[in-house]
Amino acid sequence: MTGPAAPLRMPGRLRAALVFVFLQALLNGVFGIFAQLEIARWVDHGQDPAGVLYLVEFLSYIFAAGLLASGIAILLGYDWGRWALLACEVLSAIGGLINLVSGSPQALVGLVLAGLVVTTLFQEQVKAWFEAKAAQRRGAAGPAAPHPGSAI
């Protein structure tokens, strides 16, 4: 008789990358709030807010939700979270490149963070951890294995 399987330990670099992901989600949420406050300020002064403010607000909240959902999925060991996070980071990197070309050097920080997260998602150790988590879930959810020597 065997006891319950020991929980698989998440690779350290993936844990560090998730800290950055949750920080990105928090910052995107804050940027969305700032855009929302700016829109309210324009409206209070009888002005029509620029359409780009609505876009910034919407995209900030969407990215915050996407980063948060994929980060939680990764914490739980679901591989789809890795692919959703990859999509968010690639879109974030494209936005960062546009900002960098537009003359915003602080966009370089976001590009470096996105690069670190993306490279982490494709490390062999990280991919193996996701495969092991999937196998662990299949083993727990699947039918019980027959005991040795029993008839099937």
PDB file of C-alpha atoms in Angstrom:
ATOM      1  CA  MET A   1       0.000   0.000   0.000  1.00  0.00           C
ATOM      2  CA  THR A   2       1.400   3.367  -0.921  1.00  0.00           C
ATOM      3  CA  GLY A   3       0.652   6.733   0.637  1.00  0.00           C
ATOM      4  CA  PRO A   4      -0.435   9.833  -1.215  1.00  0.00           C
ATOM      5  CA  ALA A   5       2.050  11.162  -3.737  1.00  0.00           C
ATOM      6  CA  ALA A   6       4.234  13.990  -2.542  1.00  0.00           C
ATOM      7  CA  PRO A   7       3.359  17.316  -4.140  1.00  0.00           C
ATOM      8  CA  LEU A   8       5.597  18.266  -7.022  1.00  0.00           C
ATOM      9  CA  ARG A   9       7.831  21.234  -6.317  1.00  0.00           C
ATOM     10  CA  MET A  10       7.487  24.123  -8.763  1.00  0.00           C
ATOM     11  CA  PRO A  11      10.841  25.124 -10.320  1.00  0.00           C
ATOM     12  CA  GLY A  12      12.344  28.182  -8.645  1.00  0.00           C
ATOM     13  CA  ARG A  13      12.655  30.187 -11.830  1.00  0.00           C
ATOM     14  CA  LEU A  14       8.958  29.630 -12.576  1.00  0.00           C
ATOM     15  CA  ARG A  15       8.068  30.846  -9.083  1.00  0.00           C
ATOM     16  CA  ALA A  16      10.150  33.976  -9.660  1.00  0.00           C
ATOM     17  CA  ALA A  17       8.506  34.522 -13.062  1.00  0.00           C
ATOM     18  CA  LEU A  18       5.063  34.236 -11.449  1.00  0.00           C
ATOM     19  CA  VAL A  19       6.003  37.017  -9.029  1.00  0.00           C
ATOM     20  CA  PHE A  20       6.635  39.229 -12.068  1.00  0.00           C
ATOM     21  CA  VAL A  21       3.377  38.077 -13.662  1.00  0.00           C
ATOM     22  CA  PHE A  22       1.308  38.987 -10.605  1.00  0.00           C
ATOM     23  CA  LEU A  23       3.166  42.309 -10.376  1.00  0.00           C
ATOM     24  CA  GLN A  24       2.319  42.967 -14.037  1.00  0.00           C
ATOM     25  CA  ALA A  25      -1.334  42.114 -13.343  1.00  0.00           C
ATOM     26  CA  LEU A  26      -1.398  44.511 -10.406  1.00  0.00           C
ATOM     27  CA  LEU A  27       0.231  47.305 -12.415  1.00  0.00           C
ATOM     28  CA  ASN A  28      -2.163  46.800 -15.317  1.00  0.00           C
ATOM     29  CA  GLY A  29      -5.087  47.063 -12.917  1.00  0.00           C
ATOM     30  CA  VAL A  30      -3.632  50.263 -11.453  1.00  0.00           C
ATOM     31  CA  PHE A  31      -3.128  51.731 -14.945  1.00  0.00           C
ATOM     32  CA  GLY A  32      -6.745  50.902 -15.725  1.00  0.00           C
ATOM     33  CA  ILE A  33      -7.851  52.742 -12.596  1.00  0.00           C
ATOM     34  CA  PHE A  34      -5.702  55.749 -13.531  1.00  0.00           C
ATOM     35  CA  ALA A  35      -7.235  55.799 -17.017  1.00  0.00           C
ATOM     36  CA  GLN A  36     -10.710  55.551 -15.504  1.00  0.00           C
ATOM     37  CA  LEU A  37      -9.939  58.467 -13.147  1.00  0.00           C
ATOM     38  CA  GLU A  38      -8.592  60.526 -16.034  1.00  0.00           C
ATOM     39  CA  ILE A  39     -11.755  59.866 -18.048  1.00  0.00           C
ATOM     40  CA  ALA A  40     -13.863  60.939 -15.058  1.00  0.00           C
ATOM     41  CA  ARG A  41     -11.767  64.116 -14.705  1.00  0.00           C
ATOM     42  CA  TRP A  42     -12.347  65.014 -18.349  1.00  0.00           C
ATOM     43  CA  VAL A  43     -16.088  64.399 -18.022  1.00  0.00           C
ATOM     44  CA  ASP A  44     -16.266  66.474 -14.805  1.00  0.00           C
ATOM     45  CA  HIS A  45     -14.754  69.388 -16.699  1.00  0.00           C
ATOM     46  CA  GLY A  46     -17.278  69.074 -19.496  1.00  0.00           C
ATOM     47  CA  GLN A  47     -14.759  67.693 -21.983  1.00  0.00           C
ATOM     48  CA  ASP A  48     -15.098  64.678 -24.221  1.00  0.00           C
ATOM     49  CA  PRO A  49     -12.398  62.166 -23.229  1.00  0.00           C
ATOM     50  CA  ALA A  50     -10.009  61.030 -25.917  1.00  0.00           C
ATOM     51  CA  GLY A  51     -10.968  57.645 -27.322  1.00  0.00           C
ATOM     52  CA  VAL A  52      -7.503  56.330 -26.591  1.00  0.00           C
ATOM     53  CA  LEU A  53      -8.206  56.676 -22.850  1.00  0.00           C
ATOM     54  CA  TYR A  54     -11.101  54.237 -23.151  1.00  0.00           C
ATOM     55  CA  LEU A  55      -8.828  51.868 -25.067  1.00  0.00           C
ATOM     56  CA  VAL A  56      -6.091  52.133 -22.418  1.00  0.00           C
ATOM     57  CA  GLU A  57      -8.616  51.489 -19.656  1.00  0.00           C
ATOM     58  CA  PHE A  58     -10.131  48.481 -21.447  1.00  0.00           C
ATOM     59  CA  LEU A  59      -6.788  46.921 -22.404  1.00  0.00           C
ATOM     60  CA  SER A  60      -5.352  47.460 -18.925  1.00  0.00           C
ATOM     61  CA  TYR A  61      -8.231  45.586 -17.308  1.00  0.00           C
ATOM     62  CA  ILE A  62      -8.183  42.833 -19.957  1.00  0.00           C
ATOM     63  CA  PHE A  63      -4.438  42.279 -19.521  1.00  0.00           C
ATOM     64  CA  ALA A  64      -4.763  42.336 -15.721  1.00  0.00           C
ATOM     65  CA  ALA A  65      -7.484  39.677 -15.872  1.00  0.00           C
ATOM     66  CA  GLY A  66      -5.578  37.579 -18.430  1.00  0.00           C
ATOM     67  CA  LEU A  67      -2.331  37.705 -16.464  1.00  0.00           C
ATOM     68  CA  LEU A  68      -4.118  36.894 -13.227  1.00  0.00           C
ATOM     69  CA  ALA A  69      -6.055  33.962 -14.719  1.00  0.00           C
ATOM     70  CA  SER A  70      -3.022  32.467 -16.431  1.00  0.00           C
ATOM     71  CA  GLY A  71      -0.877  32.968 -13.319  1.00  0.00           C
ATOM     72  CA  ILE A  72      -3.420  31.125 -11.166  1.00  0.00           C
ATOM     73  CA  ALA A  73      -3.690  28.344 -13.763  1.00  0.00           C
ATOM     74  CA  ILE A  74       0.091  27.967 -13.715  1.00  0.00           C
ATOM     75  CA  LEU A  75       0.120  27.872  -9.908  1.00  0.00           C
ATOM     76  CA  LEU A  76      -2.326  24.979 -10.154  1.00  0.00           C
ATOM     77  CA  GLY A  77      -0.149  23.281 -12.774  1.00  0.00           C
ATOM     78  CA  TYR A  78      -2.425  23.627 -15.815  1.00  0.00           C
ATOM     79  CA  ASP A  79      -0.473  23.824 -19.063  1.00  0.00           C
ATOM     80  CA  TRP A  80      -3.091  26.014 -20.776  1.00  0.00           C
ATOM     81  CA  GLY A  81      -2.078  28.780 -18.373  1.00  0.00           C
ATOM     82  CA  ARG A  82       1.420  28.684 -19.835  1.00  0.00           C
ATOM     83  CA  TRP A  83       0.049  29.276 -23.340  1.00  0.00           C
ATOM     84  CA  ALA A  84      -2.340  32.019 -22.218  1.00  0.00           C
ATOM     85  CA  LEU A  85       0.521  33.724 -20.389  1.00  0.00           C
ATOM     86  CA  LEU A  86       2.684  33.418 -23.487  1.00  0.00           C
ATOM     87  CA  ALA A  87       0.013  35.203 -25.544  1.00  0.00           C
ATOM     88  CA  CYS A  88      -0.289  37.986 -22.952  1.00  0.00           C
ATOM     89  CA  GLU A  89       3.474  38.446 -22.761  1.00  0.00           C
ATOM     90  CA  VAL A  90       3.906  38.512 -26.543  1.00  0.00           C
ATOM     91  CA  LEU A  91       1.185  41.166 -26.873  1.00  0.00           C
ATOM     92  CA  SER A  92       2.766  43.071 -24.005  1.00  0.00           C
ATOM     93  CA  ALA A  93       6.154  42.891 -25.704  1.00  0.00           C
ATOM     94  CA  ILE A  94       4.682  44.214 -28.959  1.00  0.00           C
ATOM     95  CA  GLY A  95       3.173  47.138 -27.031  1.00  0.00           C
ATOM     96  CA  GLY A  96       6.513  47.670 -25.305  1.00  0.00           C
ATOM     97  CA  LEU A  97       8.332  47.771 -28.642  1.00  0.00           C
ATOM     98  CA  ILE A  98       5.874  50.349 -29.923  1.00  0.00           C
ATOM     99  CA  ASN A  99       6.410  52.442 -26.789  1.00  0.00           C
ATOM    100  CA  LEU A 100      10.179  52.073 -27.065  1.00  0.00           C
ATOM    101  CA  VAL A 101      10.163  53.218 -30.690  1.00  0.00           C
ATOM    102  CA  SER A 102       7.868  56.103 -29.688  1.00  0.00           C
ATOM    103  CA  GLY A 103      10.581  57.362 -27.362  1.00  0.00           C
ATOM    104  CA  SER A 104       9.638  55.807 -24.026  1.00  0.00           C
ATOM    105  CA  PRO A 105      12.833  54.180 -22.671  1.00  0.00           C
ATOM    106  CA  GLN A 106      11.075  52.806 -19.555  1.00  0.00           C
ATOM    107  CA  ALA A 107       9.326  50.357 -21.900  1.00  0.00           C
ATOM    108  CA  LEU A 108      12.623  48.476 -21.910  1.00  0.00           C
ATOM    109  CA  VAL A 109      11.883  47.234 -18.369  1.00  0.00           C
ATOM    110  CA  GLY A 110       8.625  45.643 -19.533  1.00  0.00           C
ATOM    111  CA  LEU A 111      10.375  44.069 -22.509  1.00  0.00           C
ATOM    112  CA  VAL A 112      13.038  42.536 -20.283  1.00  0.00           C
ATOM    113  CA  LEU A 113      10.414  41.166 -17.865  1.00  0.00           C
ATOM    114  CA  ALA A 114       8.376  39.733 -20.737  1.00  0.00           C
ATOM    115  CA  GLY A 115      11.526  38.121 -22.138  1.00  0.00           C
ATOM    116  CA  LEU A 116      12.393  36.561 -18.777  1.00  0.00           C
ATOM    117  CA  VAL A 117       8.887  35.161 -18.344  1.00  0.00           C
ATOM    118  CA  VAL A 118       8.698  33.767 -21.893  1.00  0.00           C
ATOM    119  CA  THR A 119      12.124  32.099 -21.710  1.00  0.00           C
ATOM    120  CA  THR A 120      11.161  30.592 -18.358  1.00  0.00           C
ATOM    121  CA  LEU A 121       7.986  29.068 -19.821  1.00  0.00           C
ATOM    122  CA  PHE A 122      10.048  27.052 -22.319  1.00  0.00           C
ATOM    123  CA  GLN A 123      12.750  25.734 -20.013  1.00  0.00           C
ATOM    124  CA  GLU A 124      12.957  21.934 -20.007  1.00  0.00           C
ATOM    125  CA  GLN A 125      12.594  21.801 -16.222  1.00  0.00           C
ATOM    126  CA  VAL A 126       9.401  23.913 -16.384  1.00  0.00           C
ATOM    127  CA  LYS A 127       7.902  21.853 -19.209  1.00  0.00           C
ATOM    128  CA  ALA A 128       8.704  18.674 -17.288  1.00  0.00           C
ATOM    129  CA  TRP A 129       6.967  20.096 -14.197  1.00  0.00           C
ATOM    130  CA  PHE A 130       3.791  20.777 -16.206  1.00  0.00           C
ATOM    131  CA  GLU A 131       3.901  17.248 -17.660  1.00  0.00           C
ATOM    132  CA  ALA A 132       4.360  15.753 -14.188  1.00  0.00           C
ATOM    133  CA  LYS A 133       1.444  17.815 -12.818  1.00  0.00           C
ATOM    134  CA  ALA A 134      -0.763  16.616 -15.695  1.00  0.00           C
ATOM    135  CA  ALA A 135       0.268  13.017 -15.057  1.00  0.00           C
ATOM    136  CA  GLN A 136      -0.444  13.468 -11.357  1.00  0.00           C
ATOM    137  CA  ARG A 137      -3.945  14.788 -12.133  1.00  0.00           C
ATOM    138  CA  ARG A 138      -4.610  11.895 -14.538  1.00  0.00           C
ATOM    139  CA  GLY A 139      -3.491   9.421 -11.900  1.00  0.00           C
ATOM    140  CA  ALA A 140      -5.717  10.959  -9.255  1.00  0.00           C
ATOM    141  CA  ALA A 141      -8.719  11.286 -11.560  1.00  0.00           C
ATOM    142  CA  GLY A 142      -8.347   7.998 -13.394  1.00  0.00           C
ATOM    143  CA  PRO A 143      -9.541   4.558 -12.332  1.00  0.00           C
ATOM    144  CA  ALA A 144      -7.578   2.784  -9.630  1.00  0.00           C
ATOM    145  CA  ALA A 145      -4.794   0.588 -10.922  1.00  0.00           C
ATOM    146  CA  PRO A 146      -5.294  -3.159 -10.430  1.00  0.00           C
ATOM    147  CA  HIS A 147      -3.268  -4.803  -7.665  1.00  0.00           C
ATOM    148  CA  PRO A 148      -0.434  -7.073  -8.807  1.00  0.00           C
ATOM    149  CA  GLY A 149      -1.609 -10.637  -9.254  1.00  0.00           C
ATOM    150  CA  SER A 150      -5.289  -9.749  -9.625  1.00  0.00           C
ATOM    151  CA  ALA A 151      -7.271 -10.848 -12.645  1.00  0.00           C
ATOM    152  CA  ILE A 152      -8.298  -8.145 -15.052  1.00  0.00           C
TER     153      ILE A 152
END
